[in-house]
CSV table of C-alpha atoms in Angstrom, one decimal:
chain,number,residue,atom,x,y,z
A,1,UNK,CA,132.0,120.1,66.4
A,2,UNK,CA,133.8,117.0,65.5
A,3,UNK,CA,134.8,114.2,67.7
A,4,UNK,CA,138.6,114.2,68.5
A,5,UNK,CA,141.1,111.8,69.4
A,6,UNK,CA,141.0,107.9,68.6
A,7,UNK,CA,137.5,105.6,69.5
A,8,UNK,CA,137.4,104.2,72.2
A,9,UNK,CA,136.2,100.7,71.8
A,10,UNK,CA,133.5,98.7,73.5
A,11,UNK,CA,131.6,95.3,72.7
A,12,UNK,CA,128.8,96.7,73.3
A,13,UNK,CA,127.3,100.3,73.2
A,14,UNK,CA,123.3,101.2,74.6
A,15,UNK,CA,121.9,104.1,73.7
A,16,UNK,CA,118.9,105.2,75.7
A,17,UNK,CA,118.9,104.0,79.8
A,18,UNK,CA,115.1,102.9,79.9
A,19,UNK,CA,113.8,99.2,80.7
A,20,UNK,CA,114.7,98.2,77.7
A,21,UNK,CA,118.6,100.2,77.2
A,22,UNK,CA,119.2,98.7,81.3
A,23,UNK,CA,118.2,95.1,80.7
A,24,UNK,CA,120.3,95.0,77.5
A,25,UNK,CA,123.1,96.8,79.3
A,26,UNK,CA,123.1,94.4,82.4
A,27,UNK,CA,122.7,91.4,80.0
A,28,UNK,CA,126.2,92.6,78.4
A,29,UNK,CA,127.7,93.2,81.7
A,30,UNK,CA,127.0,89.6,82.8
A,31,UNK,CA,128.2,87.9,80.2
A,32,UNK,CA,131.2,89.8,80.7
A,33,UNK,CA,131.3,92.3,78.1
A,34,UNK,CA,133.0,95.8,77.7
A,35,UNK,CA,129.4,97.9,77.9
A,36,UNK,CA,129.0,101.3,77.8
A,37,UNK,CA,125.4,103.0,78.4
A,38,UNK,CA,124.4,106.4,77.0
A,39,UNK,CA,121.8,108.2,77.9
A,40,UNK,CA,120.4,111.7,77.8
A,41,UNK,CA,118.5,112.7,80.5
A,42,UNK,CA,120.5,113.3,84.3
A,43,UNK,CA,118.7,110.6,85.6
A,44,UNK,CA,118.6,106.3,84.6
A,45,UNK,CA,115.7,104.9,84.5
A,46,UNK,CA,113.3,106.0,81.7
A,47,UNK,CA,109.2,106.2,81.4
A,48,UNK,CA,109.4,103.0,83.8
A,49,UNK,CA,110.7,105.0,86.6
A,50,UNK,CA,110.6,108.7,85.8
A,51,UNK,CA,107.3,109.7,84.1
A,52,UNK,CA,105.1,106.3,83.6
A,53,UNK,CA,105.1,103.3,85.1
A,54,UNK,CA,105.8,103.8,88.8
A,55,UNK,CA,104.4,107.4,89.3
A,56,UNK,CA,101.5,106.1,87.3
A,57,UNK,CA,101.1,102.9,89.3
A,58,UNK,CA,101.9,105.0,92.8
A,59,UNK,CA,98.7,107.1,91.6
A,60,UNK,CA,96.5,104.6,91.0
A,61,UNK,CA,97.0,103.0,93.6
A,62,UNK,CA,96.6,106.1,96.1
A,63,UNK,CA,93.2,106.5,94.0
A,64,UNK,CA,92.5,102.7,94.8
A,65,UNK,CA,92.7,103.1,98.6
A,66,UNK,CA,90.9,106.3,98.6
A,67,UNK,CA,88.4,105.3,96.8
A,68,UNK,CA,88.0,101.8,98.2
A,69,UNK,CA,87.6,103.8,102.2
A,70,UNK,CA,84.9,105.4,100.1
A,71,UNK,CA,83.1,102.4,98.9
A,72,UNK,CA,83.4,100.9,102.5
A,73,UNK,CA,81.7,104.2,104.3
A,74,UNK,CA,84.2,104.2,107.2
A,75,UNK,CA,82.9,106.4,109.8
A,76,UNK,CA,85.4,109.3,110.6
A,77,UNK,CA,87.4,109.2,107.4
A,78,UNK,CA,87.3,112.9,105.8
A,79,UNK,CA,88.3,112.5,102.0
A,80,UNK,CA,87.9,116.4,101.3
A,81,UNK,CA,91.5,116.5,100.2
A,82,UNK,CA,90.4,114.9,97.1
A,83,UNK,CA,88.8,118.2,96.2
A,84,UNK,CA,91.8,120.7,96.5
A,85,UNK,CA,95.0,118.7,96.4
A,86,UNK,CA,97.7,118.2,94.0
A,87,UNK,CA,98.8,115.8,92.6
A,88,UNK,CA,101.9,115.9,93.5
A,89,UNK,CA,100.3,115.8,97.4
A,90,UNK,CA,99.4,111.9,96.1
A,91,UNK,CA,103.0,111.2,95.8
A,92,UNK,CA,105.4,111.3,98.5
A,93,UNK,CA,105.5,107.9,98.1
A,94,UNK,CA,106.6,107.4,94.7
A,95,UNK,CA,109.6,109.9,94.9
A,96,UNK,CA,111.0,107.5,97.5
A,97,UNK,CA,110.6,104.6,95.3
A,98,UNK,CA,111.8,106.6,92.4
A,99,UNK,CA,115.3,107.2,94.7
A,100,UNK,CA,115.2,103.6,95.5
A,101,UNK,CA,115.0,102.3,92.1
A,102,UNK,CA,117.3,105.0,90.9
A,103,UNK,CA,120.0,103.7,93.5
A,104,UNK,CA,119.5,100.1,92.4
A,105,UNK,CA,120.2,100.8,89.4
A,106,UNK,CA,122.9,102.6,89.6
A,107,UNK,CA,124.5,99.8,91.9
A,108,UNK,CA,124.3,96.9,89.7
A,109,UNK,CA,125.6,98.6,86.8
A,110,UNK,CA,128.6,99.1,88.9
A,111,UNK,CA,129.2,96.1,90.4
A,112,UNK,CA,128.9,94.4,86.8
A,113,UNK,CA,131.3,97.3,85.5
A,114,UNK,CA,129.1,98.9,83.2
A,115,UNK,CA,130.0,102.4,81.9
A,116,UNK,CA,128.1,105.2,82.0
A,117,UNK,CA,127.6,108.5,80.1
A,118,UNK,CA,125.4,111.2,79.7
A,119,UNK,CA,124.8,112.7,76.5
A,120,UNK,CA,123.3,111.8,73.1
A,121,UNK,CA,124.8,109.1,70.8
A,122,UNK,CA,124.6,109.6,66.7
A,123,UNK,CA,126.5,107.5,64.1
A,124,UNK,CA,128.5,108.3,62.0
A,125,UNK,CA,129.8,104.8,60.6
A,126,UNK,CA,128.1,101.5,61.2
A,127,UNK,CA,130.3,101.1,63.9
A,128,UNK,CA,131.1,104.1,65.0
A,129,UNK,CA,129.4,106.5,67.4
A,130,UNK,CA,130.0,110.6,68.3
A,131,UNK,CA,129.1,111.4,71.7
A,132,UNK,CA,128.2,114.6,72.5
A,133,UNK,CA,128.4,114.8,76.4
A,134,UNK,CA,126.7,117.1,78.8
A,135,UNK,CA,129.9,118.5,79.4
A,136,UNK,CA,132.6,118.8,77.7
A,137,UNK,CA,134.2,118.0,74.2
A,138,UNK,CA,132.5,115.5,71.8
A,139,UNK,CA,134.1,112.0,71.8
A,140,UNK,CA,134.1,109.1,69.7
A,141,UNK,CA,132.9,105.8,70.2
A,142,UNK,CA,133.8,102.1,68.5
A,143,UNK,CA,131.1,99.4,68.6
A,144,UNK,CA,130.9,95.7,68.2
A,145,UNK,CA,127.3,95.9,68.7
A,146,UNK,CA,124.7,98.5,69.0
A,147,UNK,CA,121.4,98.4,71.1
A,148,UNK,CA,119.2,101.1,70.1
A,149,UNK,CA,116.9,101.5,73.2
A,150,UNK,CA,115.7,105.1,72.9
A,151,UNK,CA,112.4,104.8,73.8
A,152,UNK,CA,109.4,107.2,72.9
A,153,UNK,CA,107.8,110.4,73.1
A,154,UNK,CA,104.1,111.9,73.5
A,155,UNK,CA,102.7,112.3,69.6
A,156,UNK,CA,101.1,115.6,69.7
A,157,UNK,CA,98.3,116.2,67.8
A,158,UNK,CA,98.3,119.8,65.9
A,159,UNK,CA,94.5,120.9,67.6
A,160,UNK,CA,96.2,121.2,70.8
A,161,UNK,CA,98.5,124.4,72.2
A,162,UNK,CA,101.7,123.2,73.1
A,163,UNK,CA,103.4,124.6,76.7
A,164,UNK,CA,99.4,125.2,77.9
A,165,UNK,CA,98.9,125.0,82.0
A,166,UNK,CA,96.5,122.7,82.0
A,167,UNK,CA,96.8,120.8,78.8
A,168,UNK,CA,99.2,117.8,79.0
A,169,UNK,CA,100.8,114.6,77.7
A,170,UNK,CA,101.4,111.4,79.9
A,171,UNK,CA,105.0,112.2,80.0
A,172,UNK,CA,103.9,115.7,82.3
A,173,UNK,CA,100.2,115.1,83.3
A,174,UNK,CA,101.5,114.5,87.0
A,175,UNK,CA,102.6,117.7,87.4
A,176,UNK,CA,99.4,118.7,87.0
A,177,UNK,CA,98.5,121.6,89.7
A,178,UNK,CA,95.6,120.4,90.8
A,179,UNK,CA,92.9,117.8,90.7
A,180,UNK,CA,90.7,118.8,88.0
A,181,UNK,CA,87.3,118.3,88.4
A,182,UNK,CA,86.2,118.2,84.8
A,183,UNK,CA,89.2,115.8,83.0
A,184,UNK,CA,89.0,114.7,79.1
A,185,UNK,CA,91.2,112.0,78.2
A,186,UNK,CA,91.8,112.2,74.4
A,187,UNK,CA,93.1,108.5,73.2
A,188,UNK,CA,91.8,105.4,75.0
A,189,UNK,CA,95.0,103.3,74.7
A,190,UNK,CA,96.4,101.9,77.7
A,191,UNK,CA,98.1,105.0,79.1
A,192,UNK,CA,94.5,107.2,78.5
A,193,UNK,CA,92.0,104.2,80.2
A,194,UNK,CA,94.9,104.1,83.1
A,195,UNK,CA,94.3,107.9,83.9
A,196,UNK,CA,90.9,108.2,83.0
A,197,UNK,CA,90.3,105.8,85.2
A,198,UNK,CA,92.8,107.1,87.7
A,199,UNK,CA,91.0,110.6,87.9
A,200,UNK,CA,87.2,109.1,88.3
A,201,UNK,CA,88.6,107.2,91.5
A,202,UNK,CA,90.0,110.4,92.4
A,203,UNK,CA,87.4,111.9,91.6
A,204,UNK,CA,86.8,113.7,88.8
A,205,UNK,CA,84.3,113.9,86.0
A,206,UNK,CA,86.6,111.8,83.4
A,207,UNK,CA,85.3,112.1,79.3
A,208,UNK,CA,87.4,109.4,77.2
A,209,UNK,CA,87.7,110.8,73.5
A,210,UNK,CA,88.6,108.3,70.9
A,211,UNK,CA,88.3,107.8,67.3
A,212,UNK,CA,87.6,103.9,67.5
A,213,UNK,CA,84.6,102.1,68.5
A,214,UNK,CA,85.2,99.7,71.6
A,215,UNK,CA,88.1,99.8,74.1
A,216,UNK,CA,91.5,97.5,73.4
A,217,UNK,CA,90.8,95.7,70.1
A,218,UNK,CA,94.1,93.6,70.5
A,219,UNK,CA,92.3,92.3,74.0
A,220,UNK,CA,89.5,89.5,73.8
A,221,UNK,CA,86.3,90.4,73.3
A,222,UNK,CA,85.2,89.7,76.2
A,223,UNK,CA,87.9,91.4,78.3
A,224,UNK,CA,87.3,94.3,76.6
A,225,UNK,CA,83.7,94.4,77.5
A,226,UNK,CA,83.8,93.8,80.8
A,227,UNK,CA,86.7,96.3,81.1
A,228,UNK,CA,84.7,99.1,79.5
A,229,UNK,CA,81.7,98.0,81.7
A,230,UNK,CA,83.8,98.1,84.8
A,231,UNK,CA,84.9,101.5,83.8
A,232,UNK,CA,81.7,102.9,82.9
A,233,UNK,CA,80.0,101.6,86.4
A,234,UNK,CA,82.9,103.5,87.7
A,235,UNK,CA,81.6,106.3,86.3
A,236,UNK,CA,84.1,107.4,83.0
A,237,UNK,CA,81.7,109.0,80.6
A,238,UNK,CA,83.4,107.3,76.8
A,239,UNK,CA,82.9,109.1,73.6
A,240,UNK,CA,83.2,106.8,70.9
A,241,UNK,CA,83.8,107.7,67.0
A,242,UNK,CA,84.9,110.8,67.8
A,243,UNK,CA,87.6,113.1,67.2
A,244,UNK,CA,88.8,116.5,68.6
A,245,UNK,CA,88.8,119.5,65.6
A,246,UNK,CA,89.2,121.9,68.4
A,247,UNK,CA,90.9,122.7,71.5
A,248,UNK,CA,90.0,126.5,72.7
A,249,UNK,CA,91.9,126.6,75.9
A,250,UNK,CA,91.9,130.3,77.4
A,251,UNK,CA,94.5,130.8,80.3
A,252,UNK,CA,91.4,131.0,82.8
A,253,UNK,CA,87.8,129.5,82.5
A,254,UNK,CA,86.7,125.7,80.7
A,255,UNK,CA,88.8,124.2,77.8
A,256,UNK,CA,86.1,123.8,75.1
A,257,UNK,CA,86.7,121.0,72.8
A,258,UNK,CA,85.0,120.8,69.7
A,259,UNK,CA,84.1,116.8,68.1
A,260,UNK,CA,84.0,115.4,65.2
A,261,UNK,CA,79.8,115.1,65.4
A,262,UNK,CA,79.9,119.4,66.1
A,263,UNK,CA,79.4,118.0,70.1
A,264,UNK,CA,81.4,120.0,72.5
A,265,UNK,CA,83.0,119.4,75.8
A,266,UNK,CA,83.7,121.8,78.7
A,267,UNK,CA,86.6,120.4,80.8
A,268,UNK,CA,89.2,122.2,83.6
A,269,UNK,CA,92.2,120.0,81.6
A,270,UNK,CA,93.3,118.2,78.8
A,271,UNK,CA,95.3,115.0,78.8
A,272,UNK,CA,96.1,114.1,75.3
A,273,UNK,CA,97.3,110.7,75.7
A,274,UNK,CA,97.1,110.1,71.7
A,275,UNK,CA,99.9,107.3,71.2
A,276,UNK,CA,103.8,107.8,71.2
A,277,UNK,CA,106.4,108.5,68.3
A,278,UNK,CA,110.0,106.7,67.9
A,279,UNK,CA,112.6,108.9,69.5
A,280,UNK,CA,115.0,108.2,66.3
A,281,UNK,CA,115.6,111.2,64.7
A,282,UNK,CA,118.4,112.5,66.2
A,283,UNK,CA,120.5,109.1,65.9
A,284,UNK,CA,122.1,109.4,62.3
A,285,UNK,CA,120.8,106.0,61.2
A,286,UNK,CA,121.7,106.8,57.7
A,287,UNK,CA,125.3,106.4,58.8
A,288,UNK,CA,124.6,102.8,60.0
A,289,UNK,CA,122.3,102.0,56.7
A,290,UNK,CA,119.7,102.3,58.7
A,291,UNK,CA,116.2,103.7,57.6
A,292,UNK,CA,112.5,103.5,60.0
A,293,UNK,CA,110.0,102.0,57.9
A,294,UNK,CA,106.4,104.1,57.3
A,295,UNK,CA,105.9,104.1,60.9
A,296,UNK,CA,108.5,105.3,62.0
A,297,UNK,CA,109.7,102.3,63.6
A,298,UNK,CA,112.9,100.0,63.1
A,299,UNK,CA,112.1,97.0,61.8
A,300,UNK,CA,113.8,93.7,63.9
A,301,UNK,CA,113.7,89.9,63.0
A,302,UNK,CA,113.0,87.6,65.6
A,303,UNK,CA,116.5,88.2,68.0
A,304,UNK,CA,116.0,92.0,67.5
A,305,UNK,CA,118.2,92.4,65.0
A,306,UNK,CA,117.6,95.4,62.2
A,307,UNK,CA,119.0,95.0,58.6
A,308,UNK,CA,122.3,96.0,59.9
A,309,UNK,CA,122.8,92.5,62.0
A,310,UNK,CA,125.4,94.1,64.2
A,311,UNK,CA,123.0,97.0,65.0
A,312,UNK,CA,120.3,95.8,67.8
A,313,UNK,CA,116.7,97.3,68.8
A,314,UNK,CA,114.5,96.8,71.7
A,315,UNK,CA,111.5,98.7,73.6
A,316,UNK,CA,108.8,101.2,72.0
A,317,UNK,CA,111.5,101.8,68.9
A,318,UNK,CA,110.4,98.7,67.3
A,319,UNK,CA,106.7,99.2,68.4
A,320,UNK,CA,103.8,96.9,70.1
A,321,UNK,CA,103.5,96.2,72.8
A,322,UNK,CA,105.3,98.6,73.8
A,323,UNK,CA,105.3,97.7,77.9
A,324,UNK,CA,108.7,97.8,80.0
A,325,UNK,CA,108.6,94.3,80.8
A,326,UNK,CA,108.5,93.3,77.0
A,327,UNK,CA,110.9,95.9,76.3
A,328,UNK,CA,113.2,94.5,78.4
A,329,UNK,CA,113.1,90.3,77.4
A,330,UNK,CA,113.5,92.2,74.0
A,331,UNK,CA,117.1,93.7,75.0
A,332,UNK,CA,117.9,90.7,77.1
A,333,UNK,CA,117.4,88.1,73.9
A,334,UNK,CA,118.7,90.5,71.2
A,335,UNK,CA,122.4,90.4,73.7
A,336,UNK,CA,122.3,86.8,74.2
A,337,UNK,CA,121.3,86.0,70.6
A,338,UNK,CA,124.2,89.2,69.7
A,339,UNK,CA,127.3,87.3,72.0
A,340,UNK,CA,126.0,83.4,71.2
């Protein structure tokens, strides 16, 4: 259905309310701009505070402290929770913070004025936006500037069943049932060494899958070697230069993955923590004159502006390094450089 009635017209319009679509938003709003924020999902807030970084972090560091009263062998401290909980029983914690952090927020955006809708955001001009709201009848929208800030999603490799109970991507893997005690960890990117590492604390018998040959090549050498030391001392079992051909995953009994040598692997879960894709597809961007490049990626010059100058990008859109606090100094300078 087609928008209806005039545009209504804003200096600045965000599409996506992750690290990088709030920082760019709030960076409008205080240098007094008319800012509008889109996003899609009910809540604000984005991998950092809904299915990554502080779930993630609130895990870890629950594995940490149980794992650290291991170490120390207080007398009187019974851990056997570790072998039947869920996940979920690790993370009262983190849905407080997740309000909190919500609520914040929320509350700056208002007191600076921002905007807010819910919906998804296509072109269909270089300045102009349809809105197609959660409820209700499309509108359209009139930009000055653009911030494309719609984050990522899970790739998903073909060998693995989609929608399985106990096979997941790091977007889902903490609503994992329970604590597996057999765990394989396919991709040993940041995300996959932070769970792996996660579930031996926890623990689990962790297997880290990955195609490459050493941990973090964008890291020092030597960081990289102590880190994959530290982790193997920890006890996460890494199975270099290999890939997964098969995933036979009945509903009860051990996933058996199949290797790239012919090796196999019996596991309780999956996590399949094999990078992310651009969430672009669903934006028009030939309506803006805008095309990803062979990555699927839009390509930015140094203020974060694509080919279309009046068209921004920040966050896991434009690609490494990918992290929340870069993705937000990304949106913060493209707005400044964007207003002068």
């Amino acid at each position: 259905m087609a928008a209806r009635g005039r545009a209504r017209r804003y200096d600045l319009v965000v599409i996506g309310g992750g690290p990088a679509g709030l920082a760019g938003a709030i960076a409008g709003g205080v240098l007094g701009k008319r800012v509008v924020l889109v996003e899609r999902a009910r809540h604000l807030g984005g991998a950092l505070v809904n299915t990554g970084t502080i779930p993630s972090k609130t895990l870890r560091e629950t594995a940490l402290a149980l794992s650290g009263l291991r170490s120390r062998e207080l007398h009187g401290v019974d851990l056997s929770l570790r072998r039947g909980a869920r996940v979920a029983d690790f993370l009262h914690h983190e849905r407080a913070v997740k309000r909190a952090a919500r609520a914040d927020v929320a509350g700056r955006l208002a007191l600076l004025g921002i905007e807010r809708l819910q919906g998804r955001a296509r072109f269909i001009g270089p300045h102009e936006l349809e809105l197609a709201p959660a409820r209700g009848a499309p509108r359209r929208l009139h930009a000055r500037h653009v911030l494309i800030a719609t984050g990522s999603r899970p790739s998903w490799p073909a060998e693995f069943p989609r929608g399985h109970p106990r096979v997941w991507d790091s977007d889902r893997i903490l609503e994992l049932e329970r604590l597996p005690r057999r765990l394989a960890v396919i991709g040993a990117g940041v995300i996959g060494s932070e769970y792996a590492s996660t579930f031996r604390a926890l623990g689990a018998r962790v297997f880290l899958v990955d195609g490459r040959a050493e941990l973090f090549p964008f890291l020092d050498d030597e960081l990289a070697r102590r880190l994959e030391a530290a982790m193997r001392a920890q006890g996460v079992e890494f199975r270099w230069n290999e890939r997964v051909r098969a995933c036979k995953a009945p509903k009860r009994g051990p996933i058996r993955l199949t290797l790239s040598s012919g090796a196999t692997l019996a596991v309780d879960a999956v996590l399949v923590a094999a990078g992310r894709r651009a969430e672009l597809a669903e934006l028009g961007l030939d309506a803006a004159g805008l095309t990803p490049n062979e990555r699927g990626l839009l390509d930015v010059d140094a203020r974060f502006r694509t080919a279309v100058p009046h068209v921004l990008a920040a966050g896991d859109v434009v690609g490494f390094p990918s992290l929340a606090s870069a993705s937000a100094e990304q949106a913060r300078v493209a707005v400044c450089a964007a207003f002068g």
